[in-house]
Coordinates of C-alpha atoms in Angstrom, one line a residue:
X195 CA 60.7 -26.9 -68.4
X196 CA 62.1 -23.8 -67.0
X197 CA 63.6 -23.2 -64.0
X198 CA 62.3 -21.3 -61.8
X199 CA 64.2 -18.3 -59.9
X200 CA 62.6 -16.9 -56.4
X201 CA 62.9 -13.0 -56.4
X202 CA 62.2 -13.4 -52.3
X203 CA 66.0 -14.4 -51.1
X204 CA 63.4 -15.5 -47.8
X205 CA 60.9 -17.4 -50.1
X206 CA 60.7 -20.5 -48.0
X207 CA 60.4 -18.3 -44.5
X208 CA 58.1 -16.4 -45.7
X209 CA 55.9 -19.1 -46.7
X210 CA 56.3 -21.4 -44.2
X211 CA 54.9 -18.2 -41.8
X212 CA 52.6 -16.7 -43.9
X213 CA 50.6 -19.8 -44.7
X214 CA 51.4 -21.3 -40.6
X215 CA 50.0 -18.2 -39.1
X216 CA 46.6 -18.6 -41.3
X217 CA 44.1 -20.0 -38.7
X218 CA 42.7 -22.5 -41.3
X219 CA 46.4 -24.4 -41.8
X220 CA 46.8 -24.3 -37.8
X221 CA 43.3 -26.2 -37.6
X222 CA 44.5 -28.3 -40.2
X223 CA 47.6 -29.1 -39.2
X224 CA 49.6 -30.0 -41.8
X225 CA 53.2 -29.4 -42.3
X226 CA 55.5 -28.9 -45.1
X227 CA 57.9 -31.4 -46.8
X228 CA 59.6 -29.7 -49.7
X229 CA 59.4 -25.7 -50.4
X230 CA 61.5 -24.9 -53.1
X231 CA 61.0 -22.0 -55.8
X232 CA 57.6 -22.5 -57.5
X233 CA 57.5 -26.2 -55.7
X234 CA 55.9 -26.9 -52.3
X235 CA 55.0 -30.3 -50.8
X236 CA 52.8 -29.9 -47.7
X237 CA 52.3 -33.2 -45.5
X238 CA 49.0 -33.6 -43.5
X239 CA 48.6 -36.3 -41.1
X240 CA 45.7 -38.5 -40.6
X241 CA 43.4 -37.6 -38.7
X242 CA 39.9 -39.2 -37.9
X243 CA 38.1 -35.6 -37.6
X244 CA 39.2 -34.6 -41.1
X245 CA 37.2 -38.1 -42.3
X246 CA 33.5 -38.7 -43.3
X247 CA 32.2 -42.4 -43.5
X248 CA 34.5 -45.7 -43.4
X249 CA 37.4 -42.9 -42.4
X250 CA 37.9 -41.4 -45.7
X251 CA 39.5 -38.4 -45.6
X252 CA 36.2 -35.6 -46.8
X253 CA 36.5 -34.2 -50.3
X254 CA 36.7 -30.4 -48.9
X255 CA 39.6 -31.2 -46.8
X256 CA 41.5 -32.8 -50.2
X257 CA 40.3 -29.7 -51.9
X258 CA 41.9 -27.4 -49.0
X259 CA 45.6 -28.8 -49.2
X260 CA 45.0 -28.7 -53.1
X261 CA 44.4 -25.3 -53.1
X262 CA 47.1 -24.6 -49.5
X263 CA 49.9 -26.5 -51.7
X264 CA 49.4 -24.8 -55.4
X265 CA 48.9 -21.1 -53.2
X266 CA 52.3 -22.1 -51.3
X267 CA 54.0 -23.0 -54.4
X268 CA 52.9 -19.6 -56.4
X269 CA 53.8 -17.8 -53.3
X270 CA 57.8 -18.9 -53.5
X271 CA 57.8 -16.8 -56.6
X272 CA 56.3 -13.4 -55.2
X273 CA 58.5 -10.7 -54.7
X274 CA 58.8 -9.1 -50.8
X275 CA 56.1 -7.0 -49.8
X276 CA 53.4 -9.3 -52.1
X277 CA 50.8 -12.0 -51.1
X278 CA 48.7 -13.9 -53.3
X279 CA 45.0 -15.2 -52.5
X280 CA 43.6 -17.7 -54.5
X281 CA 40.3 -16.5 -57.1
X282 CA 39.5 -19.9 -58.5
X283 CA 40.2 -23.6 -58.2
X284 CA 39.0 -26.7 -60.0
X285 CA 39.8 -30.4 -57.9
X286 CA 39.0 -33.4 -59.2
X287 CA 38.3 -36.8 -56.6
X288 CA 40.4 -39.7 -58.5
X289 CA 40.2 -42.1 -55.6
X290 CA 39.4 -42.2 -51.6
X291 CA 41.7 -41.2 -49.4
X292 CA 43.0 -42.9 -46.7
X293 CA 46.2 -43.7 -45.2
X294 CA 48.9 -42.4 -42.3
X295 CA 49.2 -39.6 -44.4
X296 CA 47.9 -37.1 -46.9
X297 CA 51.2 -35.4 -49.5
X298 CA 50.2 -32.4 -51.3
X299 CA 52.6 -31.4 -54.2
X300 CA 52.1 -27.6 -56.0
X301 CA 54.0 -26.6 -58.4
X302 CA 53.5 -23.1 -60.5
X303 CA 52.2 -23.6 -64.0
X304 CA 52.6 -20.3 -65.1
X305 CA 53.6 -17.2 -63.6
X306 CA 52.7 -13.8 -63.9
X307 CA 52.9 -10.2 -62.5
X308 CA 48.9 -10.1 -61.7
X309 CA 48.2 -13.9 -62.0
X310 CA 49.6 -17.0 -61.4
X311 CA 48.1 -20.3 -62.2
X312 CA 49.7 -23.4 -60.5
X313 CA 48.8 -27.4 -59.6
X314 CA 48.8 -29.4 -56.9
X315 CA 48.5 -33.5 -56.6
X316 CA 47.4 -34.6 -53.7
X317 CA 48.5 -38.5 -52.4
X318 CA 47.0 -41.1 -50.3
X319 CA 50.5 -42.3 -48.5
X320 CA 51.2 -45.4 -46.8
X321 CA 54.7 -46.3 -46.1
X322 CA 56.5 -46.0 -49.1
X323 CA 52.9 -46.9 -51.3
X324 CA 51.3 -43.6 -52.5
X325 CA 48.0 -43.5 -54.4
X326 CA 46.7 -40.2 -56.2
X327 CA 43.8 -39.2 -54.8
X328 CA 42.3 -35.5 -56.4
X329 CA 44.4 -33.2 -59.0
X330 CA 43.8 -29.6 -59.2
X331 CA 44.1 -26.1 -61.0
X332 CA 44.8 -22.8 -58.6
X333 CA 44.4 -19.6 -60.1
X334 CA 46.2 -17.1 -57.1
X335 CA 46.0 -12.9 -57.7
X336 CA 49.4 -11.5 -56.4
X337 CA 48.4 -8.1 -54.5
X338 CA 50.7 -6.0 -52.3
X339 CA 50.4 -6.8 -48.7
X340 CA 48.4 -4.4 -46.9
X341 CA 50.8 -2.5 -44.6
X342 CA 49.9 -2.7 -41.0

């Protein structure tokens, strides 16, 4: 596998803000683990109003880090002045989700100038014990930010 090379000397910064300052991730509250170029682990901790019935943690919200975690992960790769916004993902439920803690690993599968596609795991922690709970394909567009 290659290694990938951030062209953003600020990479993890400008993720760690970008994605922090996005009113959906405060709400969530999650925080990241590991940001690394074109690898991102984002750590949400449970919490009973992100659960539906017997306090399993609701499909949208494993969906959301999916899609949070793959985004963060093709975002390490952008160069400054670029963002990326995700145009289509694909999650699939392997298992209910419940535990102290949710871990969400992205990683970039393959990026591009326009387009980068990336995947996230998403884990059912407790303790040391982790169980994988959905799987999922990002496809991110890289525009230019908008200059404000």
């Amino acid at each position: 596998m290659a290694v990938l090379e951030a062209t953003n000397p600020a990479f993890e910064q400008f993720v760690r803000d970008t994605v922090l300052n996005m009113p959906a991730a405060r709400h969530l509250g999650f925080e990241f683990g590991r940001i690394a170029p074109g690898d991102v682990e984002i750590i949400q901790p449970y919490r009973e109003e992100l659960t539906q019935h017997d306090g399993f943690v609701q499909g949208g919200v494993l969906g959301s880090l999916a899609d949070f975690a793959a985004g963060c992960a093709a975002g390490t790769l952008l160069p400054p002045g670029w963002v990326n916004m995700t145009i289509d993902y694909t999650v699939k439920i392997l298992a209910p989700a419940k535990g102290e803690k949710l871990v969400a690993r992205g990683r970039v599968v393959k990026a591009g100038p326009v387009m980068t596609v990336a995947a996230a795991d998403v884990y059912s922690a407790d303790g040391a014990e982790e169980t994988l709970c959905a799987t999922a394909f990002v496809t991110m567009r890289n525009i230019r930010a908008a200059r404000s």
